[in-house]
């Protein structure tokens, strides 16, 4: 039965005809907005998107993944997701050429045509929905949102979820997730199934999308769930209808009136879950097409008409910067996995009571958990910084997830162990933060030892906080995501002699008297006085629960390097 929280709305052609008073359109718009306010989800059918075209789009998508599997040379544009058992392909929808460019070169011309027609229909549907939302929300004009979507800044993600074997197996090909929590086989394109952590049965981890609207078509294999009123509810499948959900940007523009709802895809196991009659998909692959509609890249994330977005950290960003911030990379890597603070709060409220309880009575266990959390977060932070600042080529990094965030880790074993040793050595000093300790990452020239840039995590010496672990996690996640925003602070056209080092910089005390365990180590650096006239630190992110700040400083070079990207 169709859930009332997620209604089906038919955008029939007759709404646009015989509607001189605009009443029918107004009613329809109200229903659209009501659904998006209640659950953030709705199902929609439209004459612009006939069933035949939907079926063809699914058939073509399956064919693209299957041909790729069958061919010996797998297409580099098809990505094995690092943790979810799925492959995906991102298609830039700006034009027919961009669509063609992003599809594997072997894609048949008639298949390109189907996907181009499908995208065309979705562009129309997107505009209709944006009009409905503007009308339903009584925005200054019916075209208010349409006007902010003039450049077809949409991405189509073709998705193929693998067959899933739910029992846990040791696998020689298993890769250890950097967070150390999961063992998964990196899906090799020739393999039919993957192993997921016991009991998880997750095909796509919970996340919210982050543009304006997502229009989703699936092949009907169930599994999509939305987190509504503290519960995971199935999103129904209706043949001929698409699933619509709201991204966090539109949610913030509407001051949270429209919900950017958390959602996920689970794998139903027919042997275990007999309560769900739709549970008939054990072992099945699943195909879907997610169309992410974003506003124009240069538009500000803060609109004067709708007021300030709720998230201060992102309020001065452009749409392009926001997408990069939330994806922790470029928009072509968009994973849509980071939660906004509001979403995380909702999730914590129902999923982490145990943790919050423990935080009220700090224990040794908590201290160990906090230290482990910091170690993991700092390692990821450091790798992500090297990735974003392009200290090493991007193709030497692997994609992974930490604290529900997509990030990148350098694969070079020397870099991995250097970072690991540094973090092991300095993390407890940092957490004790009794003398304005700073973690410094210096990007410098190995030949003449000049500094190009320094990045700092600076702790306030006088305050110790005992924030609940869930808050620290949330803030560390935001810290990691904030690294994305230093992608453009200066050029990354580095000479070959570029390198980096990690240092613990200690405060104003005379280092000889400070009796620090790290005093004679490679990691220690006495406080460097702010003697350079050009010293001007910029703040990237304050980590409220830990009273520390992420800052950076760029040192001018003799020759001004061109900005790349
Ligand atoms: O495949 C699905 O049903 C959902 C995919 C999704 O939510 C996403 O890719 O953002
Ligand atoms: Fe999604």
Coordinates of C-alpha atoms and ligand atoms in Angstrom, one line a residue:
X1 CA 0.0 0.0 0.0
X2 CA 1.2 3.5 -0.8
X3 CA 2.5 5.3 2.3
X4 CA 0.5 8.5 2.9
X5 CA 3.7 10.2 3.9
X6 CA 5.0 9.7 0.4
X7 CA 2.1 10.4 -2.0
X8 CA 1.9 9.9 -5.8
X9 CA 1.2 13.2 -7.6
X10 CA 0.3 13.1 -11.2
X11 CA 1.4 16.1 -13.2
X12 CA -1.2 15.5 -15.9
X13 CA -1.2 17.7 -19.0
X14 CA -4.7 18.9 -18.2
X15 CA -3.4 21.0 -15.4
X16 CA -1.8 23.3 -17.9
X17 CA -4.9 23.4 -20.1
X18 CA -8.3 24.8 -18.9
X19 CA -6.8 26.3 -15.9
X20 CA -7.6 30.0 -16.5
X21 CA -7.8 30.8 -12.8
X22 CA -4.6 28.9 -12.0
X23 CA -6.6 27.1 -9.3
X24 CA -5.7 23.6 -10.3
X25 CA -2.0 24.5 -10.5
X26 CA -2.2 26.1 -7.1
X27 CA -3.8 23.0 -5.6
X28 CA -1.2 20.7 -7.2
X29 CA 1.6 22.9 -6.0
X30 CA 0.2 22.8 -2.5
X31 CA 0.2 19.0 -2.5
X32 CA 3.8 18.9 -3.8
X33 CA 5.0 21.3 -1.1
X34 CA 3.0 19.5 1.6
X35 CA 4.7 16.2 0.8
X36 CA 8.1 17.8 0.6
X37 CA 7.4 19.3 4.0
X38 CA 6.2 16.1 5.6
X39 CA 8.7 13.6 4.4
X40 CA 10.9 15.3 1.9
X41 CA 9.8 12.7 -0.6
X42 CA 7.1 12.2 -3.2
X43 CA 6.3 10.1 -6.3
X44 CA 5.6 11.9 -9.5
X45 CA 4.3 10.9 -12.9
X46 CA 4.3 13.2 -15.9
X47 CA 3.3 13.0 -19.6
X48 CA 6.7 14.3 -20.4
X49 CA 8.2 11.0 -19.0
X50 CA 6.4 8.1 -20.7
X51 CA 6.8 4.6 -19.2
X52 CA 8.5 3.4 -22.4
X53 CA 11.3 6.0 -22.0
X54 CA 11.8 5.0 -18.4
X55 CA 12.0 1.3 -19.3
X56 CA 14.5 2.1 -22.1
X57 CA 16.6 4.2 -19.7
X58 CA 16.8 1.2 -17.2
X59 CA 17.6 -1.2 -20.1
X60 CA 20.4 1.0 -21.4
X61 CA 21.8 1.5 -18.0
X62 CA 22.0 -2.2 -17.3
X63 CA 23.5 -2.7 -20.7
X64 CA 26.2 -0.2 -20.0
X65 CA 27.3 -1.9 -16.8
X66 CA 27.0 -5.4 -18.3
X67 CA 29.0 -4.5 -21.4
X68 CA 31.7 -3.0 -19.2
X69 CA 31.8 -6.2 -17.1
X70 CA 32.0 -8.3 -20.2
X71 CA 34.8 -6.3 -21.8
X72 CA 38.3 -6.9 -20.7
X73 CA 39.3 -3.3 -20.4
X74 CA 36.9 -1.8 -17.9
X75 CA 35.8 1.7 -18.6
X76 CA 37.6 4.2 -16.3
X77 CA 34.4 6.3 -16.1
X78 CA 32.6 3.5 -14.3
X79 CA 33.5 3.7 -10.6
X80 CA 33.6 0.9 -8.1
X81 CA 32.2 2.4 -5.0
X82 CA 34.8 2.0 -2.2
X83 CA 32.4 0.7 0.4
X84 CA 28.9 0.2 -0.9
X85 CA 28.4 -2.8 -3.1
X86 CA 27.7 -0.9 -6.3
X87 CA 29.2 0.7 -9.4
X88 CA 28.3 4.0 -10.7
X89 CA 28.8 6.4 -13.6
X90 CA 28.4 10.2 -13.4
X91 CA 27.0 11.9 -16.5
X92 CA 27.2 15.7 -16.9
X93 CA 23.8 16.7 -18.3
X94 CA 24.8 20.1 -19.7
X95 CA 24.5 19.1 -23.3
X96 CA 24.3 16.1 -25.6
X97 CA 28.1 16.4 -26.0
X98 CA 28.7 16.3 -22.3
X99 CA 26.4 13.2 -22.0
X100 CA 28.3 11.5 -24.9
X101 CA 31.7 12.4 -23.3
X102 CA 30.8 10.8 -20.0
X103 CA 29.4 7.6 -21.3
X104 CA 31.9 4.7 -22.0
X105 CA 33.2 5.1 -25.5
X106 CA 31.7 1.8 -26.6
X107 CA 28.1 3.0 -25.8
X108 CA 25.9 2.4 -28.9
X109 CA 24.6 5.6 -30.5
X110 CA 21.0 4.5 -29.9
X111 CA 21.8 4.1 -26.2
X112 CA 23.3 7.6 -26.1
X113 CA 20.1 8.8 -27.8
X114 CA 17.8 7.2 -25.1
X115 CA 19.8 8.7 -22.3
X116 CA 19.8 12.1 -23.9
X117 CA 16.0 11.9 -24.4
X118 CA 15.6 10.8 -20.8
X119 CA 17.7 13.7 -19.5
X120 CA 15.8 16.1 -21.7
X121 CA 12.5 14.9 -20.2
X122 CA 13.9 15.2 -16.7
X123 CA 15.1 18.8 -17.4
X124 CA 11.4 19.6 -18.2
X125 CA 10.1 17.8 -15.2
X126 CA 12.6 19.5 -13.0
X127 CA 11.4 22.9 -14.2
X128 CA 7.8 22.0 -13.6
X129 CA 8.5 20.9 -10.1
X130 CA 10.5 24.0 -9.4
X131 CA 7.6 26.1 -10.5
X132 CA 5.2 24.1 -8.3
X133 CA 7.5 24.5 -5.3
X134 CA 7.8 28.3 -5.9
X135 CA 4.0 28.6 -6.1
X136 CA 3.4 26.3 -3.2
X137 CA 5.8 28.2 -1.0
X138 CA 4.5 31.6 -2.3
X139 CA 8.0 32.7 -3.3
X140 CA 8.2 36.1 -5.0
X141 CA 7.4 34.7 -8.4
X142 CA 6.4 31.4 -10.1
X143 CA 9.8 31.5 -11.9
X144 CA 11.8 32.3 -8.8
X145 CA 13.5 28.9 -8.6
X146 CA 13.5 28.2 -12.3
X147 CA 15.5 31.5 -12.8
X148 CA 18.2 30.0 -10.6
X149 CA 18.5 26.9 -12.7
X150 CA 19.4 28.3 -16.1
X151 CA 22.5 26.3 -16.9
X152 CA 21.3 22.7 -16.8
X153 CA 23.7 22.1 -13.9
X154 CA 22.5 18.6 -13.4
X155 CA 24.3 15.3 -13.0
X156 CA 22.8 11.9 -13.9
X157 CA 24.2 9.0 -11.8
X158 CA 23.7 5.6 -13.3
X159 CA 23.9 3.0 -10.6
X160 CA 24.2 -0.8 -10.5
X161 CA 24.0 -2.5 -7.1
X162 CA 25.6 -5.9 -7.1
X163 CA 24.2 -9.2 -6.0
X164 CA 24.7 -9.4 -2.3
X165 CA 25.8 -12.4 -0.2
X166 CA 24.9 -11.5 3.3
X167 CA 27.1 -13.8 5.4
X168 CA 30.5 -12.6 6.4
X169 CA 33.4 -14.2 4.7
X170 CA 37.1 -13.8 4.9
X171 CA 38.3 -12.8 1.5
X172 CA 41.8 -12.6 0.2
X173 CA 40.8 -9.6 -1.9
X174 CA 39.1 -7.8 1.0
X175 CA 40.3 -4.3 1.5
X176 CA 40.4 -2.7 5.0
X177 CA 38.4 0.4 5.2
X178 CA 40.5 3.1 6.7
X179 CA 38.2 3.5 9.6
X180 CA 38.9 -0.2 10.4
X181 CA 35.3 -1.1 10.7
X182 CA 34.5 -3.0 7.6
X183 CA 36.1 -5.6 5.4
X184 CA 34.8 -5.6 1.8
X185 CA 35.9 -7.0 -1.4
X186 CA 36.7 -4.3 -3.8
X187 CA 34.1 -5.2 -6.5
X188 CA 36.1 -6.4 -9.4
X189 CA 34.1 -5.8 -12.5
X190 CA 34.2 -9.5 -13.4
X191 CA 32.6 -10.5 -10.1
X192 CA 29.0 -11.1 -9.6
X193 CA 28.7 -10.6 -5.9
X194 CA 30.4 -8.9 -3.0
X195 CA 30.6 -9.6 0.6
X196 CA 29.2 -7.0 3.0
X197 CA 29.7 -6.8 6.8
X198 CA 27.5 -9.3 8.6
X199 CA 24.0 -8.1 9.2
X200 CA 24.5 -4.7 7.5
X201 CA 22.7 -5.5 4.2
X202 CA 23.3 -1.9 3.1
X203 CA 23.5 -1.2 -0.6
X204 CA 23.8 2.5 -0.2
X205 CA 24.7 4.1 3.1
X206 CA 22.3 6.6 4.7
X207 CA 22.9 10.1 3.3
X208 CA 21.1 13.2 2.1
X209 CA 21.5 14.6 -1.3
X210 CA 22.7 18.2 -1.5
X211 CA 21.5 20.0 -4.6
X212 CA 18.0 21.2 -5.2
X213 CA 16.0 18.1 -6.3
X214 CA 16.8 14.5 -7.0
X215 CA 14.6 12.6 -9.5
X216 CA 15.1 8.9 -9.1
X217 CA 14.1 6.0 -11.4
X218 CA 14.6 2.4 -10.2
X219 CA 14.0 -0.9 -11.8
X220 CA 11.5 -1.7 -9.0
X221 CA 13.9 -3.9 -6.9
X222 CA 12.9 -2.7 -3.4
X223 CA 15.2 -1.3 -0.8
X224 CA 15.0 2.5 -0.8
X225 CA 14.1 3.8 2.6
X226 CA 13.6 7.3 3.9
X227 CA 14.2 8.4 7.5
X228 CA 10.8 10.0 8.4
X229 CA 9.8 10.9 11.9
X230 CA 12.6 8.9 13.4
X231 CA 11.8 5.8 11.5
X232 CA 13.1 4.1 8.3
X233 CA 10.1 3.7 6.0
X234 CA 10.1 2.1 2.6
X235 CA 9.8 4.4 -0.4
X236 CA 7.2 2.7 -2.5
X237 CA 7.8 1.8 -6.1
X238 CA 5.1 2.6 -8.6
X239 CA 5.7 1.7 -12.2
X240 CA 5.7 4.8 -14.3
X241 CA 6.5 7.2 -11.4
X242 CA 9.7 8.7 -10.3
X243 CA 10.8 9.3 -6.8
X244 CA 11.5 13.0 -6.0
X245 CA 13.4 14.1 -3.0
X246 CA 14.9 17.4 -1.8
X247 CA 18.6 18.2 -1.5
X248 CA 20.1 20.1 1.4
X249 CA 20.7 23.3 -0.6
X250 CA 17.0 23.8 -1.4
X251 CA 16.2 22.7 2.2
X252 CA 18.5 25.5 3.5
X253 CA 17.1 28.0 1.1
X254 CA 13.6 27.3 2.4
X255 CA 14.9 27.5 6.0
X256 CA 14.3 23.8 6.5
X257 CA 10.6 24.0 5.4
X258 CA 11.3 21.5 2.7
X259 CA 13.2 18.5 4.1
X260 CA 16.4 17.1 2.8
X261 CA 15.6 13.7 4.2
X262 CA 18.1 11.0 5.0
X263 CA 17.7 7.9 2.8
X264 CA 19.5 4.7 2.1
X265 CA 19.2 1.5 0.1
X266 CA 19.0 -1.8 1.9
X267 CA 19.2 -5.3 0.6
X268 CA 16.2 -7.4 1.6
X269 CA 17.1 -10.9 2.5
X270 CA 14.2 -13.2 1.7
X271 CA 15.3 -15.7 4.3
X272 CA 15.5 -13.4 7.2
X273 CA 12.9 -10.7 6.8
X274 CA 9.6 -12.3 6.2
X275 CA 7.5 -9.3 7.5
X276 CA 7.9 -7.4 4.3
X277 CA 5.8 -8.7 1.5
X278 CA 7.8 -6.8 -1.1
X279 CA 10.9 -8.6 0.1
X280 CA 11.6 -10.7 -3.0
X281 CA 14.9 -9.4 -4.1
X282 CA 17.5 -11.7 -2.5
X283 CA 20.6 -11.9 -4.6
X284 CA 19.2 -9.5 -7.2
X285 CA 21.2 -6.8 -8.8
X286 CA 19.5 -3.4 -8.7
X287 CA 19.6 -0.7 -11.3
X288 CA 18.7 2.9 -10.7
X289 CA 19.2 6.3 -12.3
X290 CA 19.6 9.3 -9.9
X291 CA 19.3 12.7 -11.5
X292 CA 20.7 15.4 -9.3
X293 CA 19.5 18.9 -10.2
X294 CA 21.7 21.7 -8.9
X295 CA 21.1 25.5 -9.2
X296 CA 23.5 27.4 -11.4
X297 CA 27.1 27.1 -10.1
X298 CA 27.7 30.8 -9.5
X299 CA 24.5 31.4 -7.5
X300 CA 25.1 32.2 -3.8
X301 CA 23.9 29.6 -1.3
X302 CA 22.4 32.5 0.6
X303 CA 19.4 34.2 -1.1
X304 CA 18.4 37.6 0.0
X305 CA 14.7 36.8 -0.6
X306 CA 14.6 33.7 1.5
X307 CA 17.1 35.0 4.1
X308 CA 20.2 33.4 5.4
X309 CA 20.8 29.7 5.1
X310 CA 20.8 27.9 8.4
X311 CA 24.3 26.7 8.2
X312 CA 26.7 29.6 8.9
X313 CA 29.7 27.7 7.6
X314 CA 28.4 27.4 4.1
X315 CA 26.4 30.6 3.9
X316 CA 29.0 32.6 2.0
X317 CA 29.7 29.9 -0.6
X318 CA 28.6 29.7 -4.2
X319 CA 26.6 26.6 -5.3
X320 CA 29.8 25.2 -6.9
X321 CA 31.7 25.6 -3.7
X322 CA 28.9 24.2 -1.6
X323 CA 28.8 21.1 -3.8
X324 CA 32.5 20.7 -3.5
X325 CA 32.4 21.2 0.2
X326 CA 29.7 18.6 0.8
X327 CA 31.2 16.1 -1.6
X328 CA 34.8 16.6 -0.2
X329 CA 35.9 16.7 -3.8
X330 CA 34.8 17.8 -7.2
X331 CA 31.2 17.5 -8.3
X332 CA 32.0 14.5 -10.5
X333 CA 32.9 12.6 -7.3
X334 CA 29.7 13.7 -5.5
X335 CA 28.8 11.1 -3.0
X336 CA 26.1 12.9 -1.2
X337 CA 27.0 11.3 2.1
X338 CA 27.7 14.1 4.4
X339 CA 25.0 15.2 6.8
X340 CA 24.1 18.7 7.6
X341 CA 24.2 19.4 11.4
X342 CA 20.4 19.2 11.4
X343 CA 20.3 15.9 9.7
X344 CA 23.0 14.5 11.9
X345 CA 21.1 15.7 15.0
X346 CA 18.0 13.9 13.8
X347 CA 19.9 10.7 13.2
X348 CA 21.8 10.9 16.5
X349 CA 18.5 11.4 18.4
X350 CA 17.3 8.0 17.4
X351 CA 20.5 6.0 16.7
X352 CA 22.9 7.1 19.3
X353 CA 21.2 7.1 22.7
X354 CA 23.8 4.7 24.0
X355 CA 26.6 7.0 23.1
X356 CA 25.0 10.1 24.5
X357 CA 24.3 8.3 27.8
X358 CA 27.9 7.3 28.1
X359 CA 29.0 10.9 27.4
X360 CA 27.3 12.0 30.6
X361 CA 29.6 9.8 32.6
X362 CA 33.1 10.1 31.1
X363 CA 35.1 7.0 31.6
X364 CA 38.4 5.5 30.5
X365 CA 36.5 3.8 27.7
X366 CA 35.3 7.3 26.5
X367 CA 38.9 8.6 26.7
X368 CA 40.1 5.7 24.6
X369 CA 37.3 6.2 22.1
X370 CA 38.0 9.9 21.9
X371 CA 41.7 9.3 21.3
X372 CA 40.9 6.7 18.6
X373 CA 38.5 9.1 17.0
X374 CA 41.0 11.9 16.9
X375 CA 43.7 9.6 15.4
X376 CA 41.4 8.4 12.7
X377 CA 40.1 11.9 12.0
X378 CA 43.6 13.5 11.9
X379 CA 44.9 10.8 9.5
X380 CA 42.1 11.4 7.2
X381 CA 42.4 15.1 7.5
X382 CA 46.1 15.0 6.6
X383 CA 45.5 12.7 3.6
X384 CA 42.6 14.8 2.4
X385 CA 44.7 18.0 2.7
X386 CA 47.4 16.4 0.5
X387 CA 44.7 15.4 -2.0
X388 CA 43.0 18.7 -2.1
X389 CA 46.3 20.7 -2.3
X390 CA 47.5 18.3 -5.0
X391 CA 50.8 17.6 -3.2
X392 CA 50.7 14.2 -5.0
X393 CA 48.8 13.4 -8.2
X394 CA 45.2 12.7 -7.6
X395 CA 45.4 9.3 -9.2
X396 CA 47.7 8.1 -6.4
X397 CA 44.8 8.4 -4.0
X398 CA 42.1 5.9 -3.2
X399 CA 38.6 6.9 -2.3
X400 CA 37.2 5.9 1.1
X401 CA 34.7 6.9 3.7
X402 CA 35.3 8.1 7.2
X403 CA 32.5 9.3 9.6
X404 CA 30.1 9.0 6.7
X405 CA 32.1 11.3 4.5
X406 CA 33.8 10.5 1.3
X407 CA 37.5 11.3 1.4
X408 CA 40.8 10.3 -0.2
X409 CA 43.8 8.6 1.1
X410 CA 47.2 8.5 -0.5
X411 CA 48.2 5.0 -1.6
X412 CA 51.9 5.6 -1.4
X413 CA 53.1 3.3 1.5
X414 CA 55.7 5.9 2.7
X415 CA 53.2 8.7 2.9
X416 CA 50.7 6.4 4.7
X417 CA 53.3 5.3 7.3
X418 CA 54.7 8.8 7.8
X419 CA 51.2 10.2 8.5
X420 CA 50.4 7.3 10.7
X421 CA 53.6 7.7 12.8
X422 CA 53.1 11.4 13.1
X423 CA 49.5 11.0 14.3
X424 CA 50.4 8.2 16.7
X425 CA 53.2 10.4 18.2
X426 CA 51.4 13.6 18.6
X427 CA 47.7 12.9 19.2
X428 CA 47.9 12.5 23.0
X429 CA 49.9 15.7 23.3
X430 CA 47.4 17.5 21.1
X431 CA 44.4 16.3 23.1
X432 CA 46.1 17.4 26.4
X433 CA 46.6 20.8 24.7
X434 CA 48.2 22.4 27.7
X435 CA 50.4 24.8 25.9
X436 CA 48.7 26.0 22.8
X437 CA 49.7 23.0 20.8
X438 CA 49.3 23.2 17.1
X439 CA 49.4 20.5 14.5
X440 CA 51.2 22.1 11.6
X441 CA 51.3 20.7 8.0
X442 CA 53.9 22.5 6.0
X443 CA 54.0 22.3 2.3
X444 CA 57.5 23.3 1.3
X445 CA 60.3 23.1 -1.3
X446 CA 62.7 20.3 -0.5
X447 CA 65.5 21.9 -2.5
X448 CA 65.7 25.3 -0.9
X449 CA 63.5 24.6 2.2
X450 CA 61.2 27.5 1.6
X451 CA 57.7 27.2 2.9
X452 CA 54.8 27.5 0.5
X453 CA 51.9 27.0 2.8
X454 CA 51.1 26.0 6.3
X455 CA 47.9 24.5 7.7
X456 CA 47.3 24.4 11.4
X457 CA 44.9 22.9 13.8
X458 CA 45.4 25.1 16.8
X459 CA 44.0 24.3 20.3
X460 CA 43.0 26.8 22.8
X461 CA 45.3 26.1 25.7
X462 CA 43.0 27.0 28.6
X463 CA 39.9 25.1 27.8
X464 CA 39.3 21.4 28.1
X465 CA 36.0 20.3 26.8
X466 CA 34.1 17.2 27.6
X467 CA 31.6 17.3 24.8
X468 CA 29.7 14.1 24.0
X469 CA 31.5 11.9 21.6
X470 CA 28.6 12.3 19.1
X471 CA 29.3 16.1 19.0
X472 CA 33.0 15.6 18.6
X473 CA 32.3 13.2 15.7
X474 CA 30.0 15.6 14.0
X475 CA 32.6 18.4 14.3
X476 CA 35.4 16.3 13.1
X477 CA 33.4 15.3 10.1
X478 CA 32.8 19.0 9.4
X479 CA 36.5 19.6 9.9
X480 CA 37.3 17.0 7.3
X481 CA 34.8 18.3 4.9
X482 CA 36.1 21.8 5.3
X483 CA 39.4 20.8 3.8
X484 CA 37.5 20.9 0.4
X485 CA 37.3 24.6 0.7
X486 CA 41.1 25.1 0.7
X487 CA 41.2 23.7 -2.9
X488 CA 41.5 27.1 -4.4
X489 CA 43.3 29.1 -1.8
X490 CA 46.4 29.3 -4.1
X491 CA 47.8 27.6 -7.1
X492 CA 48.7 23.9 -7.0
X493 CA 51.1 24.0 -9.9
X494 CA 53.9 22.6 -7.7
X495 CA 57.5 22.1 -8.7
X496 CA 58.8 18.5 -8.5
X497 CA 60.6 19.4 -5.3
X498 CA 57.4 20.0 -3.4
X499 CA 57.0 17.9 -0.2
X500 CA 55.2 18.2 3.1
X501 CA 56.0 17.6 6.8
X502 CA 54.0 17.4 9.9
X503 CA 55.0 19.1 13.1
X504 CA 53.7 19.6 16.6
X505 CA 54.3 23.2 17.4
X506 CA 54.3 24.0 21.1
X507 CA 53.5 27.2 22.8
X508 CA 55.2 30.1 24.5
X509 CA 56.9 28.2 27.3
X510 CA 60.6 27.7 27.0
X511 CA 60.8 24.3 25.4
X512 CA 63.6 23.2 27.7
X513 CA 61.4 23.7 30.7
X514 CA 58.3 22.3 29.3
X515 CA 59.5 18.7 29.8
X516 CA 57.7 17.4 26.8
X517 CA 57.9 13.8 25.8
X518 CA 58.3 14.8 22.2
X519 CA 61.1 17.4 22.8
X520 CA 63.8 15.4 21.1
X521 CA 61.6 13.9 18.4
X522 CA 61.3 14.8 14.8
X523 CA 57.8 16.0 15.3
X524 CA 58.4 18.8 17.8
X525 CA 58.9 22.4 16.8
X526 CA 59.2 25.2 19.3
X527 CA 56.8 28.0 18.7
X528 CA 57.7 30.0 15.6
X529 CA 57.3 33.6 16.3
X530 CA 55.1 35.6 14.1
X531 CA 58.0 37.4 12.7
X532 CA 57.2 37.2 9.0
X533 CA 55.7 40.4 8.0
X534 CA 53.4 38.5 5.6
X535 CA 52.0 36.3 8.3
X536 CA 48.3 36.4 8.0
X537 CA 46.4 33.3 9.0
X538 CA 43.0 32.6 7.7
X539 CA 40.4 30.6 9.6
X540 CA 38.8 27.7 7.7
X541 CA 36.8 26.0 10.4
X542 CA 36.2 26.3 14.2
X543 CA 35.7 22.9 15.8
X544 CA 33.3 24.0 18.6
X545 CA 33.2 20.8 20.6
X546 CA 37.0 20.6 20.8
X547 CA 37.9 24.4 21.0
X548 CA 40.3 24.2 18.2
X549 CA 40.5 26.0 14.9
X550 CA 41.7 25.0 11.4
X551 CA 43.7 27.8 9.8
X552 CA 46.1 28.3 7.0
X553 CA 48.8 30.6 5.9
X554 CA 50.0 31.0 2.3
X555 CA 53.5 32.5 1.8
X556 CA 54.0 34.6 -1.2
X557 CA 56.4 33.1 -3.8
X558 CA 58.8 35.0 -6.0
X559 CA 56.9 34.2 -9.1
X560 CA 53.2 34.3 -9.0
X561 CA 52.0 31.0 -10.1
X562 CA 48.9 30.7 -12.2
X563 CA 45.7 29.5 -10.7
X564 CA 44.8 26.1 -12.1
X565 CA 41.6 24.1 -12.2
Ligands
LIG1 O1 19.5 3.9 -5.9 C1 18.7 4.4 -5.2 O2 17.6 3.9 -5.1 C2 19.1 5.6 -4.4 C3 20.3 6.3 -4.8 C4 20.6 7.5 -4.0 O3 20.0 7.9 -3.1 C5 21.8 8.3 -4.4 O4 22.6 7.9 -5.3 O5 21.9 9.5 -3.9
LIG2 FE1 20.4 9.9 -2.6

